[in-house]
Short mmCIF file of N, CA and C in Angstrom, two decimals:
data_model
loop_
_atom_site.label_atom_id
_atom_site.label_comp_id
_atom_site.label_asym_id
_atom_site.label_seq_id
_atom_site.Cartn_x
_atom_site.Cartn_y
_atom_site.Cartn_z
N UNK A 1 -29.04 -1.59 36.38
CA UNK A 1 -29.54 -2.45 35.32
C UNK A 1 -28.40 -3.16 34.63
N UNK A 2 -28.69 -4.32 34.58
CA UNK A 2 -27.28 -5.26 34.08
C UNK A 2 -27.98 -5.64 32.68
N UNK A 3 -26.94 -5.58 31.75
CA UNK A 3 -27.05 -6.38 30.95
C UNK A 3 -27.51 -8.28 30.57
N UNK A 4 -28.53 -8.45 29.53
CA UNK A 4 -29.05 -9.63 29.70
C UNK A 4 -28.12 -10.47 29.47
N UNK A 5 -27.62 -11.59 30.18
CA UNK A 5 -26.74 -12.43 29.55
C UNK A 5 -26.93 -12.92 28.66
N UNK A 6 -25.95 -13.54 27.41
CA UNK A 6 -25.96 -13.60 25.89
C UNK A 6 -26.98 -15.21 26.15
N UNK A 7 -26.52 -16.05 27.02
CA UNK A 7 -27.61 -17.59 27.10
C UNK A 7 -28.83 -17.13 27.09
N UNK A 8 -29.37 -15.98 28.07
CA UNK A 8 -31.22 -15.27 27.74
C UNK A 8 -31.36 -14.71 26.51
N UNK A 9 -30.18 -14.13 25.96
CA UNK A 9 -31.34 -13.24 24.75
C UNK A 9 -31.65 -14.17 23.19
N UNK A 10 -32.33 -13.31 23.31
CA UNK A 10 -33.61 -14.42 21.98
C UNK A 10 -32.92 -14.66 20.82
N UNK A 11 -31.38 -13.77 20.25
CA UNK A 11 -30.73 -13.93 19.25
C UNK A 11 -29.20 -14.89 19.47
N UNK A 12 -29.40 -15.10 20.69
CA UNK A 12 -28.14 -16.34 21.14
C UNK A 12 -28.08 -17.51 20.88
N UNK A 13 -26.56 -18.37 20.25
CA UNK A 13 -26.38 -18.91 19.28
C UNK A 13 -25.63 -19.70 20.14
N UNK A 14 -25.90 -20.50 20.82
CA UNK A 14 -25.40 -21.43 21.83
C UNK A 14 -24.84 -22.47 21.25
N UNK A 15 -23.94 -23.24 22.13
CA UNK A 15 -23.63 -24.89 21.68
C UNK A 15 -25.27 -25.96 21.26
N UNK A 16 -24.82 -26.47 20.09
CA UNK A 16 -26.17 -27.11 19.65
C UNK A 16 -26.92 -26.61 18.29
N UNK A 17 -27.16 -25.24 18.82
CA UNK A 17 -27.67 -24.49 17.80
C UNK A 17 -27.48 -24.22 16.59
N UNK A 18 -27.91 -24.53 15.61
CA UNK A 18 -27.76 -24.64 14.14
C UNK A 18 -27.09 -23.05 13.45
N UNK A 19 -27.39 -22.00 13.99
CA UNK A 19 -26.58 -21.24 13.74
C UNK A 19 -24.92 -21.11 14.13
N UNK A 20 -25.02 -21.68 15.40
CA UNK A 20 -23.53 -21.74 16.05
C UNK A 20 -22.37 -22.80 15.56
N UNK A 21 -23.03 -23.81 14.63
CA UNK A 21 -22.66 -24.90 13.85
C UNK A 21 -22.65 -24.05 12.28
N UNK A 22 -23.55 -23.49 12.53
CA UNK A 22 -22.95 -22.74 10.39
C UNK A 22 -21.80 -21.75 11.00
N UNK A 23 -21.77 -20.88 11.65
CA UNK A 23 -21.17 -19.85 12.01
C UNK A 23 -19.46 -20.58 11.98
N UNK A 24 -19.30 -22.13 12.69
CA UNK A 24 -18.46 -22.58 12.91
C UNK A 24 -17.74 -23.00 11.60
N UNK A 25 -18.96 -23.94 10.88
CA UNK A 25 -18.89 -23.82 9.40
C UNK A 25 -17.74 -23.00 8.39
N UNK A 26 -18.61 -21.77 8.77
CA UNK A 26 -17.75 -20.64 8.00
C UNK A 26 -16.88 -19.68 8.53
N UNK A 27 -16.58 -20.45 9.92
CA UNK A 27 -15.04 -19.84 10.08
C UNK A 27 -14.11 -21.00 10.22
N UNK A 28 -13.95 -22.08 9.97
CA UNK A 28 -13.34 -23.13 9.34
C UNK A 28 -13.11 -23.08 8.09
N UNK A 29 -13.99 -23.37 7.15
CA UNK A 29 -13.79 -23.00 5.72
C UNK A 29 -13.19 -21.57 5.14
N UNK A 30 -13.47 -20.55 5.58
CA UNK A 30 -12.59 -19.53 5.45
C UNK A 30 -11.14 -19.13 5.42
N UNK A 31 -11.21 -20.24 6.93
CA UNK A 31 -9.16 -20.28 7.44
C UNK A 31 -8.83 -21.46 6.59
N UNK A 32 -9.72 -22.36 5.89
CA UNK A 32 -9.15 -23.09 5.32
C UNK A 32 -8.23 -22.56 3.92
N UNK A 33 -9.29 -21.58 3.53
CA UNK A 33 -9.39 -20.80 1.81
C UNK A 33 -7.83 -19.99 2.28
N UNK A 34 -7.79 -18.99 3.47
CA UNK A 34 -6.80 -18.26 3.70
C UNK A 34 -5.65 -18.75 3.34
N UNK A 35 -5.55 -20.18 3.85
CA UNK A 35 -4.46 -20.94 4.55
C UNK A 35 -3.71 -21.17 3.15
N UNK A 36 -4.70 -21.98 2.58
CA UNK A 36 -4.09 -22.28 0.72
C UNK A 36 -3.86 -21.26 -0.03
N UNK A 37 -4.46 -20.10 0.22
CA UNK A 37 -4.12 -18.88 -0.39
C UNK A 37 -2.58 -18.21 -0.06
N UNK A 38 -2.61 -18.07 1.30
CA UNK A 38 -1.29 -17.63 1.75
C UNK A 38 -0.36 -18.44 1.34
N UNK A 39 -0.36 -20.12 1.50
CA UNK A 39 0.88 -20.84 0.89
C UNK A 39 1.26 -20.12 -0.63
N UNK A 40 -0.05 -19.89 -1.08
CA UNK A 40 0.34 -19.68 -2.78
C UNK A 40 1.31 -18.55 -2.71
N UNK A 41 0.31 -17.36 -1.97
CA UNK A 41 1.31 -16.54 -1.67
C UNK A 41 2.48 -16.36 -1.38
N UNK A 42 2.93 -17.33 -0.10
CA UNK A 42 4.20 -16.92 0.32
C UNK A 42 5.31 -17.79 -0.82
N UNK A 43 4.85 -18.37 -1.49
CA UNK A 43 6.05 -19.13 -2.21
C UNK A 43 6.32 -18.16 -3.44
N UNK A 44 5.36 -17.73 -4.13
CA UNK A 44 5.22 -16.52 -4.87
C UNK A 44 6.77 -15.50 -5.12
N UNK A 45 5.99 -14.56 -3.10
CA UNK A 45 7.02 -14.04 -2.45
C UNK A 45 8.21 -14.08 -2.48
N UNK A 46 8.28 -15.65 -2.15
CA UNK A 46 9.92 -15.84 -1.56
C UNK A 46 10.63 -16.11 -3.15
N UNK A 47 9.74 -16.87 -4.28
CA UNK A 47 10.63 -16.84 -5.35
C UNK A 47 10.67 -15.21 -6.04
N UNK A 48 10.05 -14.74 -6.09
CA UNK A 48 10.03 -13.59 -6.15
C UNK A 48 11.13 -12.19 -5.39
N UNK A 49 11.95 -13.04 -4.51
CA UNK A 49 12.75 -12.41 -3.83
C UNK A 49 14.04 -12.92 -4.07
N UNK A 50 13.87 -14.16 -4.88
CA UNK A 50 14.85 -14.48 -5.38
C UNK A 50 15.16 -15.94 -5.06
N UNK A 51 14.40 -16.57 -4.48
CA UNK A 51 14.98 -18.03 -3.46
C UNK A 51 14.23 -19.16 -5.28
N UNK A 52 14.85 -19.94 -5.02
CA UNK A 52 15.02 -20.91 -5.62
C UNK A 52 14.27 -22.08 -5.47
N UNK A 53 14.49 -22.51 -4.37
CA UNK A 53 13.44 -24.00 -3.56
C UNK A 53 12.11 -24.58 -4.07
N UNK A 54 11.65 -25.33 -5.00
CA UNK A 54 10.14 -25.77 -5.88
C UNK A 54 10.20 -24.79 -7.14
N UNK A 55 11.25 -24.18 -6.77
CA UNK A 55 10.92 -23.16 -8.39
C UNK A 55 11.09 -24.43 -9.66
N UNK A 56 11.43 -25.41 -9.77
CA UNK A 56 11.49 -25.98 -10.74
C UNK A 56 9.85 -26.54 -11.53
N UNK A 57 9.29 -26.26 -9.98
CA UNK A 57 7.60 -27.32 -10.35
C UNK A 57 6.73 -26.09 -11.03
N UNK A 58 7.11 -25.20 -11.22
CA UNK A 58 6.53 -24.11 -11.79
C UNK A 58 6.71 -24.55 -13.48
N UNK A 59 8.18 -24.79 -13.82
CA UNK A 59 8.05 -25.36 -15.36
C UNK A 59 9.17 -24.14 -15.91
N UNK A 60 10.18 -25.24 -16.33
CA UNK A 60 11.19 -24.41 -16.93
C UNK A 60 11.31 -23.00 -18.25
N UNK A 61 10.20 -23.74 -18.58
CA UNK A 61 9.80 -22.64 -19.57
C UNK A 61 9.16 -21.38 -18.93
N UNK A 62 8.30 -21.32 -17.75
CA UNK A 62 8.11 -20.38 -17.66
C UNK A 62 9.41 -19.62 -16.43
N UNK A 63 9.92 -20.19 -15.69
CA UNK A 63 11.16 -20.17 -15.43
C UNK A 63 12.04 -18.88 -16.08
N UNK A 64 12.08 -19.92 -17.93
CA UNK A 64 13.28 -18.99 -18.23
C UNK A 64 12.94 -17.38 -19.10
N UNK A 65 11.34 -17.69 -19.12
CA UNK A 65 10.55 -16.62 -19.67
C UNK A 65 10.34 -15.17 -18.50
N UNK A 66 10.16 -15.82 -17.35
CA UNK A 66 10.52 -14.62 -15.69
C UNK A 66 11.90 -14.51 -15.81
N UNK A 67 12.97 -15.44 -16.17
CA UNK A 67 14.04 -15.12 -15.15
C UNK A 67 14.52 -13.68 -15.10
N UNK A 68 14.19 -12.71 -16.03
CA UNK A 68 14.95 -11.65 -15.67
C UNK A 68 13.86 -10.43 -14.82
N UNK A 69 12.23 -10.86 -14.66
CA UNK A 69 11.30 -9.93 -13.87
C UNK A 69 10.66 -10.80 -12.70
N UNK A 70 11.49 -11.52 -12.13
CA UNK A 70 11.11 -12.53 -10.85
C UNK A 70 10.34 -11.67 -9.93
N UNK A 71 10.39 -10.20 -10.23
CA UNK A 71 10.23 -9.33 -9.32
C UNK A 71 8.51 -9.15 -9.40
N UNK A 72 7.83 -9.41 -10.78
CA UNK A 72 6.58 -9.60 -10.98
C UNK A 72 6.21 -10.93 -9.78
N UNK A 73 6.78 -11.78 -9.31
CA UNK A 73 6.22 -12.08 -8.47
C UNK A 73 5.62 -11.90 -7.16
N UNK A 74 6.31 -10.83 -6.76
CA UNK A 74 6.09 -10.18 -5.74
C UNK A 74 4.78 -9.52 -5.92
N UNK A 75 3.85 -8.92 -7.22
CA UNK A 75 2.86 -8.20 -7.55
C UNK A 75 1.52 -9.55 -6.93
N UNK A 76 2.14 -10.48 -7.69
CA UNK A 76 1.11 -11.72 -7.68
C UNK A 76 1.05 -12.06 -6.38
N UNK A 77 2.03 -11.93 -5.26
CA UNK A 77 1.63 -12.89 -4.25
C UNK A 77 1.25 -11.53 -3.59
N UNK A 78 0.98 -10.67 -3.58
CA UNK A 78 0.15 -9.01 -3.10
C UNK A 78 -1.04 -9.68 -3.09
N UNK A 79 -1.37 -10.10 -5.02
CA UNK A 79 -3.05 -9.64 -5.11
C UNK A 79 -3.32 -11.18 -4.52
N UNK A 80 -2.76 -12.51 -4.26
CA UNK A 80 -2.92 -13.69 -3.50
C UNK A 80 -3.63 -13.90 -2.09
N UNK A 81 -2.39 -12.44 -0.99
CA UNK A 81 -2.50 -12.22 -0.11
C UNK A 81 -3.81 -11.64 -0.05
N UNK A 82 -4.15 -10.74 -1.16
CA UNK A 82 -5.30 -10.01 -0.88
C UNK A 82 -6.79 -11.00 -0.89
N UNK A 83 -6.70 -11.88 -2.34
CA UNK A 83 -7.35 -12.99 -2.26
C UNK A 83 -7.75 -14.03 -0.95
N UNK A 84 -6.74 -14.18 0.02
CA UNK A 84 -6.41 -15.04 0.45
C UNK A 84 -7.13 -14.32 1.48
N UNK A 85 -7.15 -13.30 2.37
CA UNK A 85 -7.57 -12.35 3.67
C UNK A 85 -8.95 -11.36 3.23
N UNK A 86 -9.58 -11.34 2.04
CA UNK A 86 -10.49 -10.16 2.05
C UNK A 86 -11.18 -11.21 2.18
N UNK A 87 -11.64 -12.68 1.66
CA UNK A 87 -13.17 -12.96 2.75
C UNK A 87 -13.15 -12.89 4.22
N UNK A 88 -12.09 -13.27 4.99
CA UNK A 88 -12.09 -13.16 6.43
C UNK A 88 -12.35 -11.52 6.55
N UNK A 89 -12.12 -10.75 5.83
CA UNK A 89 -12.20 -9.26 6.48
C UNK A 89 -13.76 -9.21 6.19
N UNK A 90 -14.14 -9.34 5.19
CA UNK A 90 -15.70 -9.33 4.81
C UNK A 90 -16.24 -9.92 5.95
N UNK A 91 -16.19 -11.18 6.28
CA UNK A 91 -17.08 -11.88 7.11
C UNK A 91 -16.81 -11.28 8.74
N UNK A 92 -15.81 -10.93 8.98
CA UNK A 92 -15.75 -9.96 10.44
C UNK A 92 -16.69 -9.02 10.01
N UNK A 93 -17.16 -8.26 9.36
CA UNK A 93 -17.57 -6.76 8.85
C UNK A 93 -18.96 -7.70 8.62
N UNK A 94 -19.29 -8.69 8.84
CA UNK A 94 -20.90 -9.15 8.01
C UNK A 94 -21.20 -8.96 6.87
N UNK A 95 -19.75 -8.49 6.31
CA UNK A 95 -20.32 -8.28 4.96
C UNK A 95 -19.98 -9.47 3.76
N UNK A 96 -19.77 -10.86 3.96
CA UNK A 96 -19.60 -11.90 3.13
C UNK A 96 -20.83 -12.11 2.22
N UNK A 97 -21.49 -12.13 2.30
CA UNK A 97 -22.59 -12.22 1.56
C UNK A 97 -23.47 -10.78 0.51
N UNK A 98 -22.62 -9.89 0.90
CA UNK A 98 -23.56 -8.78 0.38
C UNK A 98 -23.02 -8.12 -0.96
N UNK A 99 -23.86 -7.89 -1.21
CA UNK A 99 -23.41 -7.41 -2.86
C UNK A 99 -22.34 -6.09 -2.78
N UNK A 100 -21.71 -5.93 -3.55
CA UNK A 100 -20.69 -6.70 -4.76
C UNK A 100 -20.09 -7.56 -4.55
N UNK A 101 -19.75 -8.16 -3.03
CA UNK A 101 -18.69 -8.77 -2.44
C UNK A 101 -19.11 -9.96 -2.91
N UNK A 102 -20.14 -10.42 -2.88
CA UNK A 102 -20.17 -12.08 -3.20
C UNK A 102 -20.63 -12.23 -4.09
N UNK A 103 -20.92 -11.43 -5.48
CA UNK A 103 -20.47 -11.72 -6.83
C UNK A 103 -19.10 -12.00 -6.82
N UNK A 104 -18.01 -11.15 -6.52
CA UNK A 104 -17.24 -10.96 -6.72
C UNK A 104 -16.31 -12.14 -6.00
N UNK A 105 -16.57 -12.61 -5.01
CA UNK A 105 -16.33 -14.08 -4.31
C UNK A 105 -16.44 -15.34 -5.31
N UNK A 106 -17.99 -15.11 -5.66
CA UNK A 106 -17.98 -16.63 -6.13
C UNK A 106 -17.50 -16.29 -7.43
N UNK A 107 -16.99 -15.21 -8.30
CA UNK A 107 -16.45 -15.55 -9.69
C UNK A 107 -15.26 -15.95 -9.34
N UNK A 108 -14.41 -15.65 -7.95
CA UNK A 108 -13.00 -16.36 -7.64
C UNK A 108 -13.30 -17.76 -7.28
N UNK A 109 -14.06 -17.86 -6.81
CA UNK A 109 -14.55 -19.19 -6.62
C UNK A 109 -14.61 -20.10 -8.42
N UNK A 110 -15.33 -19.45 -8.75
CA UNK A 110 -15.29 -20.37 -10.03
C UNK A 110 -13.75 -20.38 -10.87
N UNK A 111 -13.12 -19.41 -11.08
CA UNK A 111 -11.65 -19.52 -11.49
C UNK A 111 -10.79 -20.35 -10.64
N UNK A 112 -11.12 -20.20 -9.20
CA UNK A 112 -9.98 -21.20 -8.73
C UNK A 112 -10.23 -23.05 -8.63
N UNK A 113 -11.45 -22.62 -8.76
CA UNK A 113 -12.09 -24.35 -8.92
C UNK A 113 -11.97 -25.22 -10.37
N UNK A 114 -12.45 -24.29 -11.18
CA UNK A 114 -11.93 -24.68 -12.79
C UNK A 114 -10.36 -24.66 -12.83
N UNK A 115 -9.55 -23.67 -12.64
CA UNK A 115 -8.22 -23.72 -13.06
C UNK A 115 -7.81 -25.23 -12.01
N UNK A 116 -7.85 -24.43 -10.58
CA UNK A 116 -7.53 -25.71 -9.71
C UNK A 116 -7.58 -27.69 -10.02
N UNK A 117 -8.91 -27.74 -10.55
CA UNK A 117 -9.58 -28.46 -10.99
C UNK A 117 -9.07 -28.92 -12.22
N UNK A 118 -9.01 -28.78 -13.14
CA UNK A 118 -8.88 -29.06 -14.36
C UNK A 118 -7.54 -29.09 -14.42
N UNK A 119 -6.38 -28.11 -14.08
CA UNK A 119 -5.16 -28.56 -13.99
C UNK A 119 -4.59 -29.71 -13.43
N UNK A 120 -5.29 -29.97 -12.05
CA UNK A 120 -4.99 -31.17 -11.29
C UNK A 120 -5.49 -32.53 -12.10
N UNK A 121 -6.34 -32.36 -12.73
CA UNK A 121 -7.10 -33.78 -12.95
C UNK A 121 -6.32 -33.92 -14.63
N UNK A 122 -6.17 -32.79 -15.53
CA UNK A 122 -4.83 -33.01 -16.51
C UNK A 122 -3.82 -33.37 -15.65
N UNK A 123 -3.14 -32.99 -15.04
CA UNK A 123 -1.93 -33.10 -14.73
C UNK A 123 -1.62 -34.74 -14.66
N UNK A 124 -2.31 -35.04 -13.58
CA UNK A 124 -2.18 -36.77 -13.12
C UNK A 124 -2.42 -37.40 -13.88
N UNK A 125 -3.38 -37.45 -15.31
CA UNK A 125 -3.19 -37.65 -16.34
C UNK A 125 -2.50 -37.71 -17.13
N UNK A 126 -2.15 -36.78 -16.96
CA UNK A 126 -0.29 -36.75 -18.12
C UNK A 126 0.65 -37.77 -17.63
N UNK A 127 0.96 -37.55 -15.80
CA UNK A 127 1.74 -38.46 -15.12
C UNK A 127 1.30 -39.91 -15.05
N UNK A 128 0.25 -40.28 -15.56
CA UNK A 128 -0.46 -41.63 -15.07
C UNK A 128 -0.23 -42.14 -17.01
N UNK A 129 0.28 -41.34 -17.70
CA UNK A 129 -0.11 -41.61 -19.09
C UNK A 129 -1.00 -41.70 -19.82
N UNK A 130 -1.76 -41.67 -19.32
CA UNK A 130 -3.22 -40.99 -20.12
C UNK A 130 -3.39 -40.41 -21.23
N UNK A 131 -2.63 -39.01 -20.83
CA UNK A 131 -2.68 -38.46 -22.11
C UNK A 131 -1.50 -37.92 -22.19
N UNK A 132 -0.73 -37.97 -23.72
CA UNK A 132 0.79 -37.97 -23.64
C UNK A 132 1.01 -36.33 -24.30
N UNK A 133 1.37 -35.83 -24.23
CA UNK A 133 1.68 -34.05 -24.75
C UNK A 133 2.43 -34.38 -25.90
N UNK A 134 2.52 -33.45 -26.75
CA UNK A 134 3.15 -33.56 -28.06
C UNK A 134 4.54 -32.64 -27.74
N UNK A 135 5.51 -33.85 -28.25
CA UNK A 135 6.66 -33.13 -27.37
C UNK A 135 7.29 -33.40 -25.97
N UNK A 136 6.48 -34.30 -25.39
CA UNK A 136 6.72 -34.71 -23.97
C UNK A 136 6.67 -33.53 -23.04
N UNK A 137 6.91 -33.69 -22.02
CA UNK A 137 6.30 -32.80 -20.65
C UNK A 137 7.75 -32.53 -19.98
N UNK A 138 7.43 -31.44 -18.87
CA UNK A 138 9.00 -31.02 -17.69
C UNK A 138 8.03 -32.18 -17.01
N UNK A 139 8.60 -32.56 -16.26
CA UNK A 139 7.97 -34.02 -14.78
C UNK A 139 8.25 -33.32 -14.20
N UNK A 140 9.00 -32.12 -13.21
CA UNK A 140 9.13 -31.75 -12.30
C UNK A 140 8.19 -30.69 -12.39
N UNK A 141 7.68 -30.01 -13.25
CA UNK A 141 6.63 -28.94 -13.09
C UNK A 141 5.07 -29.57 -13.37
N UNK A 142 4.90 -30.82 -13.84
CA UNK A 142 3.93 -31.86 -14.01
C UNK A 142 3.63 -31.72 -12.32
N UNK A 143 4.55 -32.10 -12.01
CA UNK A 143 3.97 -33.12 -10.51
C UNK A 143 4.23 -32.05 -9.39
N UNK A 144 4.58 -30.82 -10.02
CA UNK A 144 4.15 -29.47 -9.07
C UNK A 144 3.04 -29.07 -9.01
N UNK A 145 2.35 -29.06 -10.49
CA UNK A 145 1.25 -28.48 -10.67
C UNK A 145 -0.07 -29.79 -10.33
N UNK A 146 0.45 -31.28 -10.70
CA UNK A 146 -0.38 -31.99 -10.23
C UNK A 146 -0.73 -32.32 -8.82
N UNK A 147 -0.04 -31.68 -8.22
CA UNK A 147 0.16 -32.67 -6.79
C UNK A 147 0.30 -31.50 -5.56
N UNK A 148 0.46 -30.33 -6.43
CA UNK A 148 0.79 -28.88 -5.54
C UNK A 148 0.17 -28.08 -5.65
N UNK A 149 0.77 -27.29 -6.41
CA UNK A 149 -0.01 -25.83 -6.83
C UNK A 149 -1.29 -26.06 -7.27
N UNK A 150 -2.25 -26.82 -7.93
CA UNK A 150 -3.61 -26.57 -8.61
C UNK A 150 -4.12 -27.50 -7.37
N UNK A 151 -3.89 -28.46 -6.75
CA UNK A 151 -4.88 -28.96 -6.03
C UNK A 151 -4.75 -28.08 -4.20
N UNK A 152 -3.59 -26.85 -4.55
CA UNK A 152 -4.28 -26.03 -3.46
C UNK A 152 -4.91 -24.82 -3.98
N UNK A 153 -5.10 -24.79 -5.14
CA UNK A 153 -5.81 -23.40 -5.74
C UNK A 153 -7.22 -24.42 -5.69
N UNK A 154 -7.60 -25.65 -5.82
CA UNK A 154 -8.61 -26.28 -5.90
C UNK A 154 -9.37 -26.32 -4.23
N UNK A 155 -8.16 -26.59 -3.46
CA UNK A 155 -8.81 -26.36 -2.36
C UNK A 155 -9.50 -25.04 -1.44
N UNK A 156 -8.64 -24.17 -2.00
CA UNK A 156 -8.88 -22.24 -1.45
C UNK A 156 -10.43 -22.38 -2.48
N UNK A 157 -10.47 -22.39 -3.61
CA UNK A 157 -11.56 -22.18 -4.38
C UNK A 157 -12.74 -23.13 -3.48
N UNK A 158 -12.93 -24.52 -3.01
CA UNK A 158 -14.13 -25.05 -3.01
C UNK A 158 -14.18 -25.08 -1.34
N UNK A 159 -12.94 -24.32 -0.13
CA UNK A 159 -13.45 -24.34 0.70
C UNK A 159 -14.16 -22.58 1.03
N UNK A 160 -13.69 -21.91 -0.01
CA UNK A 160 -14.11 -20.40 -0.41
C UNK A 160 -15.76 -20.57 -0.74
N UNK A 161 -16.15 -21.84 -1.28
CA UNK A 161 -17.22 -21.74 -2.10
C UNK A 161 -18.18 -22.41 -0.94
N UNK A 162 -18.00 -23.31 0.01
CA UNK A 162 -18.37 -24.11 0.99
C UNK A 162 -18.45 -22.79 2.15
N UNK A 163 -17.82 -21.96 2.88
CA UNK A 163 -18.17 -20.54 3.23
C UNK A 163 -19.40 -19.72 2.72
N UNK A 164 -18.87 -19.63 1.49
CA UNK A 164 -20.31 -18.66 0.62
C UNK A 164 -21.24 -19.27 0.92
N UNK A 165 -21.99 -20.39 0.76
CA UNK A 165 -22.77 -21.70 0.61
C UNK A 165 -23.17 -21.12 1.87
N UNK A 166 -22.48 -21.58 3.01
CA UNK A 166 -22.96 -21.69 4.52
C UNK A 166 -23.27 -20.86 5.11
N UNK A 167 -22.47 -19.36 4.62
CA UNK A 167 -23.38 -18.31 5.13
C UNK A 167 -24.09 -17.71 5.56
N UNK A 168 -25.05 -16.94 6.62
CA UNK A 168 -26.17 -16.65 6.67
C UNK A 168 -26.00 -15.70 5.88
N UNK A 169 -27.43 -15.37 5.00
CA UNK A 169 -27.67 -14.62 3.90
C UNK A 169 -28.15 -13.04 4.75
N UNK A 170 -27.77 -12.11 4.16
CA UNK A 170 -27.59 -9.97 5.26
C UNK A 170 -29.83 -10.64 5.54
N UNK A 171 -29.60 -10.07 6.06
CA UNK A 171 -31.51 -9.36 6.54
C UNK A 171 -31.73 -8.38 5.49
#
């Protein structure tokens, strides 16, 4: 007795098929969320280890407020990494959608979309003159946070949220 091939059985998700197109869906959007997550991460890391390179777009003030526990960065790009890889582990496991996990998804979803979001769309604002800060601004941590860091926390958040969305919902 052989096994039915996966094209006969009644739960097969072939080319065409609207499940095999969400499924694709949400393993695209996932590696997308990872991908922006891990950058956050690894830069985290590496300043955190001590390297120097974009540390300026972070903002001198907070700069000189770490400089002596750089080592707290290393904590942050942990819980990043973790951010960044527990929906892919969920969704191998079928478990993306199931409770607690996707409460707990989409409230990251909403923090990284608001912070993401709202930082980016201040930011270019500030740089476009729009709106001028009292005191004037660092430009090099302006146009980190406008142009870098929040519009990839914007992107991990709404391709995180575009996953959830597409999902098939547990039985």
């Amino acid at each position: 007795m052989g096994e039915t091939p996966r094209s006969r059985r009644p739960d097969a998700a072939g080319p065409g098929h609207p499940a095999s197109s969400t499924s694709r869906v949400v393993g695209v959007t996932l590696l997308v969320a990872a991908a922006a997550g891990l950058v956050h991460a690894a830069s985290s890391a590496y300043w955190g280890l001590g390297g120097d390179w974009l540390l300026e777009t972070l903002g001198e003030r907070i700069v000189t407020t770490f400089a002596d526990v750089r080592w707290l960065l290393l904590v942050v790009a942990a819980v990043k990494v973790a951010g960044a890889l527990l929906p892919l582990w969920l969704a191998r496991r079928g478990l993306l959608r199931r409770r607690p996990w996707v409460a707990l998804l989409w409230l990251a979803v909403a923090v990284l979309v608001l912070w993401g979001g709202a930082n980016t769309v201040v930011g270019n604002l500030v740089l476009l003159g729009a709106i001028t800060p009292d005191g004037g601004y660092d430009r090099p941590a302006m146009v980190g946070h406008a142009w870098l860091w929040d519009p990839l926390f914007l992107l991990w958040g709404l391709a995180l949220a575009v996953a959830l969305r597409r999902a098939p919902r547990p039985r």
